[in-house]
Amino acid sequence: MSLEMYREYVLDLYKNPLNKGIIENPSHEFMKNNPLCGDEIKIQLVIKNNKIENLKFDGIGCAISMASASLLTEKLKNLTIEEAKNINKDDILELIKIPLSPVRIKCALLSLDVLRGALENARN
Amino acid sequence: MKTILKKMLDVKKEFPIFKSNPGLVYLDNAATSQKPKTVIESLKNFYEKENANIHRGVYTLSEVATEKYEESRKIIARFINANPEEIIFTKNTTESLNLLSYTIQELIEKGKNEIILTEMEHHSNLVPWQQMAKRNNFKIKFIPIKNFELDYDKAQELITEKTALLSITHVSNVFGTINSIDKLIGIAKVNNVLTIIDAAQSIQHISVDVKKLNCDFLVFSGHKMFGPTGIGILYGKKELLEKLSPFMTGGGMIEKVSYEKASWNEIPLKFEAGTQNIGGVIALGEATNYLEKIGINNIREHEKELLEYALDKLNEIKNIEIYNPGKDKSLSVISFNIKEIHPHDVASILNDYNIAIRAGHHCCMPLMKKLNIPGTCRISLSIYNTKEDIDSLINGLKKVQEVFK
Ligand SMILES: Cc1ncc(COP(=O)(O)O)c(C=O)c1O
């Protein structure tokens, strides 16, 4: 049942996302869309001394993709680049804690994909 | 209840999917239609009793298969008022358009280097032309949209003597808008422009007559008109098809082959290389017969009534935005959004109530960008849909709003 997906905290994060917005001078950023639904997420990072000091995400998406972006960005705070790179699919599913169908898993994993892009994409 | 709606209740019984999935409210007919028993039986019958390759064997089985395959071509030709040799079997609309995009250059007069599309084209009628334009250094121009309809004044300005071809959808798969293709074909003819009609969303709902339209090419997919997947149609005027080079080469499409070279078979076989989807072709003939038996006018009347009902009911939903040009200008396709709720979430929750709708960009990403939305929820109706289906949808949408309250 998909109603299982729409738990209170998922809906809360959708309505009041964490770390959503724009950073003026990020050191790293990346944007990507999910070709299936067209949703687009951007992640901006400020990395200093190998550590994520600040970060924001922006974009439009479904409740699942927005909630997972909030949870992921929250977890990323103060992590080192290596720690951030080690975050994987299972970590995201662990964070979001809801049963997802294969199609909706893609929604949940979009922000992880964007994060990996951002870590590789330093702005000069 | 109007008699037409009553009659259609019997139609629903002819679709086994509803027996296997009791309670299913299927509202994604623009993606693909369900299949009536007679089409499924036709496939089964072919593989159980008549399977053989065509145009090759001299034994009875092969002759029967060939006859049935060619009979199907005649049925489909009659359906759109074409000649049988003007009907080419492909895999789907997408392949038909790709075939044209790779071969049509030969028909284009020197000095013409512009392609006219519309802003509401499916990716299938956009990306192949982008590729073609890149190969030939052509330019693509788009007829803009105003109130979910084409802007015909702008179209008149855009189509000039520099235009090589006009490729447009008959009906929008997002808004349901019925485009005045006769008007656009008229403008094109004055400027000696090749015309291609994407009939993927119209062929199963309204009558399509290629002679009346006077289009040069017309394409559609069998799976959206109660036929099996994997079989599509390319119609082309005889004299144009004769001039085109084949898209694929190999067995079946040749006249004579030596180690050095080959010459081509006559149309339509020139375009049907390799073993074809024989069972699919025969079943598509059966689907066409089925469509004709119900009658395109009955289909239109039934769907018009449902569309009106659906639009009225949807309009009563709070915070809804409907992307539709109005009941008289569209077929039974309605796109909408509910404020602050993503289409994916709407579709996911409706799925819990056994209601199948489409959510997303509907293979029209540039159009979504233009409307400045990530996507829409879309319902698309067919002959077996009922007012109860619409009522279920409305109740489902209220549940969605409760979840997101
Ligand atoms: C207007 C339009 N054109 C083309 C297509 C592509 O059809 P197919 O996927 O069968 O090739 C579709 C189907 O979604 C459509 O709606």
Coordinates of C-alpha atoms and ligand atoms in Angstrom, one line a residue:
Chain A
M1 CA 0.0 0.0 0.0
S2 CA 1.4 3.3 -0.9
L3 CA -0.5 5.0 1.9
E4 CA 2.3 3.5 4.0
M5 CA 4.7 5.8 2.3
Y6 CA 2.9 8.9 3.3
R7 CA 3.8 8.9 7.0
E8 CA 3.5 12.0 9.0
Y9 CA 7.2 12.9 9.0
V10 CA 7.4 12.4 5.2
L11 CA 4.6 14.8 4.7
D12 CA 6.1 17.2 7.3
L13 CA 9.4 17.2 5.4
Y14 CA 7.5 17.8 2.2
K15 CA 5.7 20.8 3.6
N16 CA 8.6 22.1 5.6
P17 CA 11.8 20.9 4.0
L18 CA 15.1 21.1 5.8
N19 CA 18.1 22.7 4.1
K20 CA 16.2 23.9 1.1
G21 CA 17.4 27.1 -0.6
I22 CA 20.3 28.7 -2.4
I23 CA 23.9 29.3 -1.3
E24 CA 25.5 32.3 -2.9
N25 CA 29.0 31.0 -3.2
P26 CA 29.1 27.2 -3.0
S27 CA 32.4 25.4 -3.6
H28 CA 30.6 22.5 -5.2
E29 CA 27.2 22.2 -6.9
F30 CA 25.3 19.8 -9.2
M31 CA 21.9 19.5 -10.7
K32 CA 20.2 16.5 -12.2
N33 CA 16.7 15.4 -13.2
N34 CA 14.9 12.1 -13.0
P35 CA 14.1 11.4 -16.6
L36 CA 11.1 9.3 -15.6
C37 CA 9.2 12.2 -14.0
G38 CA 11.2 15.3 -14.9
D39 CA 11.9 16.2 -11.3
E40 CA 15.0 18.3 -10.8
I41 CA 17.2 18.6 -7.7
K42 CA 20.2 20.8 -7.2
I43 CA 22.6 20.4 -4.3
Q44 CA 25.1 23.0 -3.3
L45 CA 28.0 22.4 -0.9
V46 CA 30.5 24.6 0.9
I47 CA 33.5 22.3 1.6
K48 CA 36.3 23.7 3.7
N49 CA 39.3 21.6 4.9
N50 CA 37.8 18.5 3.5
K51 CA 34.6 19.0 5.5
I52 CA 31.0 19.9 4.4
E53 CA 30.5 23.1 6.3
N54 CA 27.3 24.2 4.8
L55 CA 24.8 22.8 2.2
K56 CA 21.5 23.4 0.6
F57 CA 19.3 21.6 -1.9
D58 CA 16.7 23.1 -4.2
G59 CA 14.2 21.8 -6.7
I60 CA 10.7 20.5 -7.2
G61 CA 9.7 17.0 -6.6
C62 CA 7.3 14.6 -5.1
A63 CA 7.0 14.0 -1.3
I64 CA 9.4 11.1 -1.4
S65 CA 12.2 12.9 -3.3
M66 CA 11.8 16.0 -1.2
A67 CA 11.8 14.1 2.1
S68 CA 14.8 12.1 1.1
A69 CA 16.7 15.3 0.0
S70 CA 15.9 16.8 3.4
L71 CA 17.1 13.8 5.3
L72 CA 20.2 13.3 3.2
T73 CA 21.3 16.9 3.5
E74 CA 20.7 16.8 7.3
K75 CA 23.0 13.8 7.5
L76 CA 25.7 15.4 5.4
K77 CA 26.4 18.2 7.7
N78 CA 30.0 18.2 9.0
L79 CA 30.9 15.0 7.2
T80 CA 34.2 14.7 5.4
I81 CA 34.3 14.2 1.6
E82 CA 35.2 10.6 2.1
E83 CA 32.3 10.0 4.5
A84 CA 29.9 11.7 2.1
K85 CA 31.1 9.6 -0.8
N86 CA 30.5 6.4 1.2
I87 CA 26.8 7.1 1.6
N88 CA 24.9 4.5 -0.4
K89 CA 21.5 3.4 -1.5
D90 CA 20.9 1.4 1.7
D91 CA 21.8 4.4 3.9
I92 CA 19.1 6.5 2.1
L93 CA 16.5 3.8 2.5
E94 CA 17.5 3.5 6.1
L95 CA 17.0 7.3 6.5
I96 CA 13.6 7.4 4.9
K97 CA 12.3 4.3 6.6
I98 CA 9.3 3.6 4.4
P99 CA 8.5 0.8 2.0
L100 CA 9.0 1.9 -1.6
S101 CA 8.1 0.4 -4.9
P102 CA 10.9 0.1 -7.5
V103 CA 9.7 3.2 -9.3
R104 CA 9.4 5.2 -6.1
I105 CA 12.9 4.1 -5.0
K106 CA 14.2 6.2 -7.9
C107 CA 12.5 9.2 -6.4
A108 CA 14.2 8.6 -3.1
L109 CA 17.6 8.1 -4.7
L110 CA 17.6 11.2 -6.9
S111 CA 19.3 13.4 -4.3
L112 CA 22.0 10.8 -3.7
D113 CA 22.8 10.8 -7.4
V114 CA 22.9 14.6 -7.3
L115 CA 25.2 14.5 -4.2
R116 CA 27.7 12.3 -6.0
G117 CA 27.7 14.7 -8.9
A118 CA 28.2 17.7 -6.6
L119 CA 31.2 16.1 -4.8
E120 CA 32.9 15.7 -8.2
N121 CA 31.9 19.1 -9.4
A122 CA 34.0 21.8 -7.7
R123 CA 33.5 25.4 -8.9
N124 CA 36.6 27.4 -9.3
Chain B
M1 CA -28.6 6.8 -18.6
K2 CA -28.2 7.5 -22.3
T3 CA -28.5 4.4 -24.4
I4 CA -24.9 4.9 -25.7
L5 CA -23.5 4.6 -22.2
K6 CA -25.6 1.5 -21.6
K7 CA -24.4 -0.1 -24.8
M8 CA -20.8 0.5 -23.7
L9 CA -21.3 -1.4 -20.5
D10 CA -21.5 -4.6 -22.6
V11 CA -18.3 -3.6 -24.3
K12 CA -16.4 -3.7 -21.0
K13 CA -17.3 -7.3 -20.6
E14 CA -15.3 -8.0 -23.8
F15 CA -12.1 -7.0 -22.1
P16 CA -10.7 -9.8 -20.0
I17 CA -8.3 -7.5 -18.0
F18 CA -11.3 -6.3 -16.0
K19 CA -12.2 -9.8 -15.1
S20 CA -8.7 -10.6 -14.0
N21 CA -8.4 -7.3 -12.0
P22 CA -11.8 -6.7 -10.5
G23 CA -12.4 -3.1 -9.5
L24 CA -9.7 -1.8 -11.8
V25 CA -10.4 1.8 -12.8
Y26 CA -8.2 2.1 -15.9
L27 CA -7.7 5.8 -16.9
D28 CA -4.4 5.6 -18.8
N29 CA -5.7 4.8 -22.2
A30 CA -3.5 7.4 -23.9
A31 CA -0.5 5.3 -22.9
T32 CA -2.0 2.1 -24.1
S33 CA -5.5 0.6 -24.4
Q34 CA -6.7 -2.7 -23.0
K35 CA -7.2 -5.5 -25.5
P36 CA -10.6 -7.1 -26.3
K37 CA -10.9 -10.9 -26.1
T38 CA -11.2 -11.1 -29.9
V39 CA -7.7 -9.6 -30.3
I40 CA -6.2 -11.8 -27.7
E41 CA -7.9 -14.8 -29.3
S42 CA -6.6 -13.8 -32.7
L43 CA -3.0 -13.9 -31.4
K44 CA -3.5 -17.2 -29.7
N45 CA -5.2 -18.6 -32.8
F46 CA -2.3 -17.6 -35.1
Y47 CA 0.4 -19.2 -32.9
E48 CA -1.7 -22.3 -32.2
K49 CA -3.1 -23.0 -35.6
E50 CA -1.5 -20.9 -38.4
N51 CA 2.0 -20.0 -37.5
A52 CA 4.4 -19.9 -40.5
N53 CA 6.6 -17.3 -42.1
I54 CA 5.1 -15.2 -44.9
H55 CA 6.0 -14.3 -48.5
R56 CA 8.3 -17.4 -48.6
G57 CA 6.9 -20.8 -48.3
V58 CA 4.8 -22.5 -51.0
Y59 CA 3.2 -24.8 -48.5
T60 CA -0.4 -24.2 -47.3
L61 CA 0.4 -22.9 -43.8
S62 CA 2.7 -20.2 -45.2
E63 CA 0.2 -19.2 -47.9
V64 CA -2.6 -18.9 -45.3
A65 CA -0.4 -16.7 -43.0
T66 CA 0.6 -14.5 -46.0
E67 CA -3.0 -14.1 -47.0
K68 CA -4.1 -13.1 -43.5
Y69 CA -1.2 -10.7 -43.1
E70 CA -2.1 -9.0 -46.4
E71 CA -5.8 -9.0 -45.5
S72 CA -4.9 -7.1 -42.3
R73 CA -3.2 -4.5 -44.5
K74 CA -6.4 -4.1 -46.5
I75 CA -8.5 -3.7 -43.4
I76 CA -6.2 -1.0 -42.0
A77 CA -6.1 0.7 -45.5
R78 CA -9.9 0.8 -45.7
F79 CA -10.1 2.1 -42.1
I80 CA -8.1 5.3 -43.0
N81 CA -9.2 5.4 -46.7
A82 CA -5.8 4.5 -48.1
N83 CA -4.7 1.9 -50.7
P84 CA -3.2 -1.3 -49.2
E85 CA 0.3 -0.7 -50.8
E86 CA 0.3 2.7 -48.9
I87 CA 0.3 0.9 -45.5
I88 CA 3.7 -0.1 -44.1
F89 CA 4.0 -2.1 -40.9
T90 CA 6.5 -0.8 -38.4
K91 CA 7.0 -1.4 -34.6
N92 CA 5.1 1.7 -33.4
T93 CA 4.6 5.4 -34.1
T94 CA 8.1 6.1 -32.9
E95 CA 9.6 3.8 -35.5
S96 CA 7.4 5.2 -38.3
L97 CA 8.7 8.7 -37.5
N98 CA 12.3 7.5 -37.3
L99 CA 11.9 5.8 -40.7
L100 CA 10.7 9.1 -42.2
S101 CA 13.3 11.2 -40.4
Y102 CA 16.1 9.0 -42.0
T103 CA 14.7 8.8 -45.5
I104 CA 12.7 11.9 -46.3
Q105 CA 15.7 14.1 -47.3
E106 CA 15.4 12.7 -50.8
L107 CA 11.9 14.2 -51.2
I108 CA 12.9 17.7 -50.0
E109 CA 13.5 20.3 -52.7
K110 CA 16.8 22.2 -52.8
G111 CA 16.7 25.4 -50.8
K112 CA 14.2 24.2 -48.3
N113 CA 15.8 23.8 -44.9
E114 CA 13.2 24.4 -42.2
I115 CA 11.1 21.9 -40.2
I116 CA 7.9 23.0 -38.5
L117 CA 6.7 21.2 -35.4
T118 CA 4.4 22.4 -32.6
E119 CA 5.2 23.1 -29.0
M120 CA 2.9 20.2 -28.0
E121 CA 4.7 17.3 -29.8
H122 CA 5.5 14.0 -28.0
H123 CA 9.3 13.4 -27.8
S124 CA 8.7 10.8 -30.6
N125 CA 7.8 13.6 -33.0
L126 CA 10.6 15.9 -31.8
V127 CA 13.8 14.1 -31.1
P128 CA 14.0 12.3 -34.5
W129 CA 13.6 15.7 -36.2
Q130 CA 16.3 17.2 -33.9
Q131 CA 18.6 14.5 -35.1
M132 CA 17.6 14.9 -38.7
A133 CA 18.1 18.7 -38.5
K134 CA 21.6 18.1 -37.0
R135 CA 22.5 15.8 -39.9
N136 CA 21.3 18.1 -42.6
N137 CA 21.9 21.4 -41.0
F138 CA 18.2 22.2 -41.0
K139 CA 16.4 24.5 -38.6
I140 CA 13.3 23.6 -36.5
K141 CA 10.6 26.1 -35.7
F142 CA 7.7 25.6 -33.4
I143 CA 4.0 26.6 -33.7
P144 CA 3.3 28.1 -30.3
I145 CA 0.5 27.3 -27.9
K146 CA -2.2 29.7 -26.7
N147 CA -4.8 28.5 -24.1
F148 CA -3.9 24.9 -24.8
E149 CA -4.5 25.3 -28.5
L150 CA -2.2 26.0 -31.4
D151 CA -1.8 29.6 -32.5
Y152 CA -2.9 29.4 -36.1
D153 CA -2.0 33.0 -36.9
K154 CA 1.6 32.2 -35.9
A155 CA 1.5 29.0 -37.9
Q156 CA 0.6 30.9 -41.0
E157 CA 3.6 33.1 -40.5
L158 CA 6.0 30.2 -39.8
I159 CA 5.1 28.1 -42.8
T160 CA 6.9 29.6 -45.8
E161 CA 8.5 28.5 -49.0
K162 CA 11.6 27.7 -47.0
T163 CA 9.7 25.0 -45.0
A164 CA 10.7 21.5 -46.0
L165 CA 8.2 19.6 -43.8
L166 CA 5.5 20.0 -41.3
S167 CA 5.1 17.2 -38.7
I168 CA 2.3 17.7 -36.2
T169 CA 0.2 15.7 -33.8
H170 CA -3.5 15.4 -34.6
V171 CA -4.4 15.3 -30.9
S172 CA -2.3 16.4 -28.0
N173 CA -1.5 13.6 -25.6
V174 CA -1.3 16.1 -22.7
F175 CA -4.3 18.4 -23.3
G176 CA -6.4 16.3 -25.6
T177 CA -6.7 19.2 -27.9
I178 CA -7.9 18.3 -31.4
N179 CA -5.7 20.3 -33.7
S180 CA -7.1 21.8 -37.0
I181 CA -4.7 19.7 -39.1
D182 CA -6.8 20.3 -42.2
K183 CA -6.1 24.0 -41.9
L184 CA -2.4 23.5 -41.4
I185 CA -2.1 21.0 -44.2
G186 CA -3.8 23.5 -46.4
I187 CA -1.2 26.2 -45.6
A188 CA 1.5 23.6 -46.1
K189 CA 0.3 22.6 -49.5
V190 CA 0.3 26.2 -50.8
N191 CA 4.0 26.3 -49.8
N192 CA 4.8 22.9 -51.3
V193 CA 5.6 21.5 -47.8
L194 CA 5.6 17.8 -47.0
T195 CA 3.1 16.9 -44.3
I196 CA 3.3 14.3 -41.6
I197 CA 0.5 13.6 -39.1
D198 CA 1.0 11.9 -35.8
A199 CA -2.3 10.2 -35.3
A200 CA -1.3 8.1 -32.3
Q201 CA -3.9 9.9 -30.1
S202 CA -6.7 10.3 -32.6
I203 CA -7.0 7.1 -34.6
Q204 CA -8.9 5.3 -31.8
H205 CA -11.3 8.2 -31.1
I206 CA -12.2 10.1 -34.3
S207 CA -12.4 9.2 -37.9
V208 CA -9.3 9.7 -39.9
D209 CA -9.4 9.9 -43.7
V210 CA -6.1 10.4 -45.4
K211 CA -7.6 11.3 -48.7
K212 CA -9.8 14.0 -47.2
L213 CA -6.9 15.3 -45.1
N214 CA -4.6 15.1 -48.1
C215 CA -1.6 14.6 -45.8
D216 CA 1.5 13.0 -47.3
F217 CA 2.3 10.7 -44.3
L218 CA 0.4 9.6 -41.3
V219 CA 1.6 7.4 -38.4
F220 CA 0.1 5.6 -35.5
S221 CA 0.5 2.7 -33.0
G222 CA -1.6 -0.5 -32.8
H223 CA -1.4 -0.8 -29.1
K224 CA -3.3 2.4 -28.5
M225 CA -6.2 1.2 -30.6
F226 CA -6.9 -2.2 -28.9
G227 CA -4.2 -4.0 -30.9
P228 CA -1.1 -5.7 -29.5
T229 CA 2.1 -4.0 -28.7
G230 CA 4.9 -4.0 -31.2
I231 CA 3.0 -3.1 -34.3
G232 CA 2.6 0.3 -35.8
I233 CA 1.6 1.9 -39.1
L234 CA 3.2 4.3 -41.5
Y235 CA 0.9 5.5 -44.2
G236 CA 2.4 7.4 -47.1
K237 CA 1.1 8.5 -50.5
K238 CA 2.0 5.9 -53.1
E239 CA 4.1 8.2 -55.3
L240 CA 6.1 9.4 -52.3
L241 CA 6.8 6.0 -50.9
E242 CA 8.0 4.9 -54.3
K243 CA 10.6 7.6 -54.3
L244 CA 11.8 7.0 -50.8
S245 CA 14.8 4.7 -50.2
P246 CA 14.4 1.9 -47.7
F247 CA 15.2 2.6 -44.1
M248 CA 16.3 -1.0 -43.3
T249 CA 17.6 -3.5 -45.7
G250 CA 17.9 -7.3 -45.7
G251 CA 15.6 -10.2 -46.4
G252 CA 12.1 -9.8 -47.8
M253 CA 12.6 -6.2 -49.0
I254 CA 14.7 -7.0 -52.1
E255 CA 13.9 -7.7 -55.7
K256 CA 17.3 -9.1 -56.7
V257 CA 20.6 -9.5 -54.9
S258 CA 24.1 -10.2 -56.2
Y259 CA 27.3 -10.3 -54.1
E260 CA 27.9 -6.7 -55.1
K261 CA 24.5 -5.0 -55.0
A262 CA 20.8 -5.3 -54.6
S263 CA 17.6 -3.8 -55.9
W264 CA 14.4 -3.2 -54.0
N265 CA 11.1 -4.9 -53.9
E266 CA 8.0 -2.8 -54.7
I267 CA 6.1 -0.9 -52.0
P268 CA 5.1 -1.7 -49.3
L269 CA 7.5 -4.7 -49.0
K270 CA 10.4 -2.4 -49.7
F271 CA 10.0 -1.1 -46.2
E272 CA 9.4 -4.4 -44.4
A273 CA 12.9 -5.9 -44.0
G274 CA 13.2 -9.2 -42.2
T275 CA 10.6 -11.3 -40.6
Q276 CA 7.7 -9.2 -39.5
N277 CA 5.5 -9.3 -36.5
I278 CA 3.0 -11.5 -38.3
G279 CA 0.8 -12.4 -35.4
G280 CA 0.7 -8.8 -34.3
V281 CA -0.3 -7.6 -37.8
I282 CA -3.1 -10.1 -38.0
A283 CA -4.3 -9.2 -34.5
L284 CA -4.2 -5.5 -35.4
G285 CA -6.5 -6.2 -38.3
E286 CA -8.8 -7.9 -35.8
A287 CA -8.6 -4.8 -33.5
T288 CA -9.5 -2.5 -36.4
N289 CA -12.5 -4.7 -37.2
Y290 CA -13.5 -4.5 -33.6
L291 CA -13.2 -0.7 -33.6
E292 CA -15.3 -0.5 -36.8
K293 CA -17.9 -2.8 -35.3
I294 CA -18.4 -0.5 -32.3
G295 CA -18.3 2.4 -34.7
I296 CA -16.1 5.5 -34.4
N297 CA -19.2 7.7 -34.0
N298 CA -20.5 5.7 -31.0
I299 CA -17.0 5.9 -29.5
R300 CA -16.9 9.6 -29.9
E301 CA -20.4 10.1 -28.5
H302 CA -19.6 7.9 -25.5
E303 CA -16.3 9.6 -24.7
K304 CA -17.7 13.0 -25.2
E305 CA -20.3 12.4 -22.6
L306 CA -17.7 11.0 -20.2
L307 CA -15.4 13.9 -20.9
E308 CA -18.1 16.4 -20.0
Y309 CA -19.0 14.5 -16.9
A310 CA -15.3 14.3 -15.8
L311 CA -14.6 18.0 -16.5
D312 CA -17.7 19.0 -14.5
K313 CA -16.7 16.8 -11.5
L314 CA -13.0 17.7 -11.6
N315 CA -13.9 21.4 -11.6
E316 CA -15.6 20.9 -8.3
I317 CA -12.4 19.8 -6.7
K318 CA -10.7 22.4 -4.5
N319 CA -7.4 23.8 -5.6
I320 CA -7.3 22.0 -8.9
E321 CA -5.8 23.4 -12.1
I322 CA -7.1 21.8 -15.3
Y323 CA -5.1 22.0 -18.6
N324 CA -7.8 21.5 -21.2
P325 CA -9.0 23.7 -24.0
G326 CA -12.7 22.8 -23.3
K327 CA -15.0 19.9 -24.0
D328 CA -15.7 20.8 -27.6
K329 CA -12.1 21.2 -28.6
S330 CA -10.6 18.1 -27.0
L331 CA -10.8 14.4 -26.9
S332 CA -11.2 12.4 -23.7
V333 CA -7.8 13.4 -22.2
I334 CA -7.6 15.7 -19.2
S335 CA -4.4 16.9 -17.5
F336 CA -4.6 18.5 -14.2
N337 CA -2.7 19.4 -11.0
I338 CA -3.7 19.7 -7.4
K339 CA -2.1 22.6 -5.8
E340 CA 1.0 21.8 -3.7
I341 CA 0.7 18.1 -4.4
H342 CA 3.1 16.5 -6.8
P343 CA 1.5 14.4 -9.6
H344 CA 3.5 11.4 -8.6
D345 CA 2.1 11.5 -5.1
V346 CA -1.4 11.8 -6.5
A347 CA -1.0 8.8 -8.7
S348 CA 0.6 6.7 -5.9
I349 CA -2.2 7.3 -3.6
L350 CA -4.9 6.7 -6.3
N351 CA -3.1 3.4 -7.0
D352 CA -4.2 2.3 -3.5
Y353 CA -7.8 2.6 -4.7
N354 CA -7.1 0.6 -7.8
I355 CA -7.2 3.7 -10.0
A356 CA -4.6 3.9 -12.7
I357 CA -3.7 7.3 -13.9
R358 CA -0.6 8.7 -15.5
A359 CA 1.7 11.2 -13.7
G360 CA 4.7 13.0 -15.1
H361 CA 5.8 14.8 -18.2
H362 CA 4.0 12.5 -20.7
C363 CA 7.1 12.5 -23.0
C364 CA 6.6 16.3 -23.4
M365 CA 9.4 17.7 -21.3
P366 CA 9.7 21.0 -23.2
L367 CA 6.0 21.6 -23.0
M368 CA 6.1 21.1 -19.2
K369 CA 8.9 23.6 -19.0
K370 CA 6.9 26.0 -21.0
L371 CA 3.9 25.6 -18.7
N372 CA 6.4 25.9 -15.8
I373 CA 5.2 22.8 -14.0
P374 CA 7.1 19.6 -13.2
G375 CA 4.4 17.5 -14.8
T376 CA 0.7 16.8 -14.6
C377 CA -1.8 14.1 -13.6
R378 CA -3.5 12.8 -16.7
I379 CA -6.6 10.8 -17.2
S380 CA -7.5 9.4 -20.6
L381 CA -10.7 7.6 -21.3
S382 CA -11.8 4.9 -23.6
I383 CA -14.9 2.9 -24.7
Y384 CA -15.0 0.7 -21.5
N385 CA -14.8 3.6 -19.1
T386 CA -18.0 4.6 -17.1
K387 CA -19.3 7.4 -15.0
E388 CA -18.6 5.2 -12.0
D389 CA -14.9 5.3 -13.0
I390 CA -15.0 9.1 -12.8
D391 CA -16.8 9.0 -9.5
S392 CA -14.1 6.7 -8.1
L393 CA -11.4 9.1 -9.4
I394 CA -13.1 12.0 -7.7
N395 CA -13.4 10.1 -4.4
G396 CA -9.7 9.1 -4.8
L397 CA -8.7 12.7 -5.3
K398 CA -10.5 13.7 -2.1
K399 CA -8.5 11.0 -0.3
V400 CA -5.3 12.4 -1.7
Q401 CA -6.2 15.8 -0.4
E402 CA -6.9 14.4 3.0
V403 CA -3.5 12.7 3.2
F404 CA -1.8 16.0 2.3
K405 CA -4.1 18.2 4.4
Ligands
LIG1 C1 1.1 11.9 -29.7 C2 2.0 10.7 -29.5 N1 2.9 10.4 -30.5 C3 3.7 9.4 -30.4 C4 3.6 8.5 -29.4 C5 4.6 7.3 -29.3 O1 3.9 6.1 -29.5 P1 4.7 4.8 -29.4 O2 5.4 4.8 -28.1 O3 3.7 3.7 -29.6 O4 5.8 4.8 -30.5 C6 2.6 8.7 -28.4 C7 2.5 7.7 -27.3 O5 2.7 7.8 -26.2 C8 1.8 9.8 -28.5 O6 0.9 10.0 -27.5

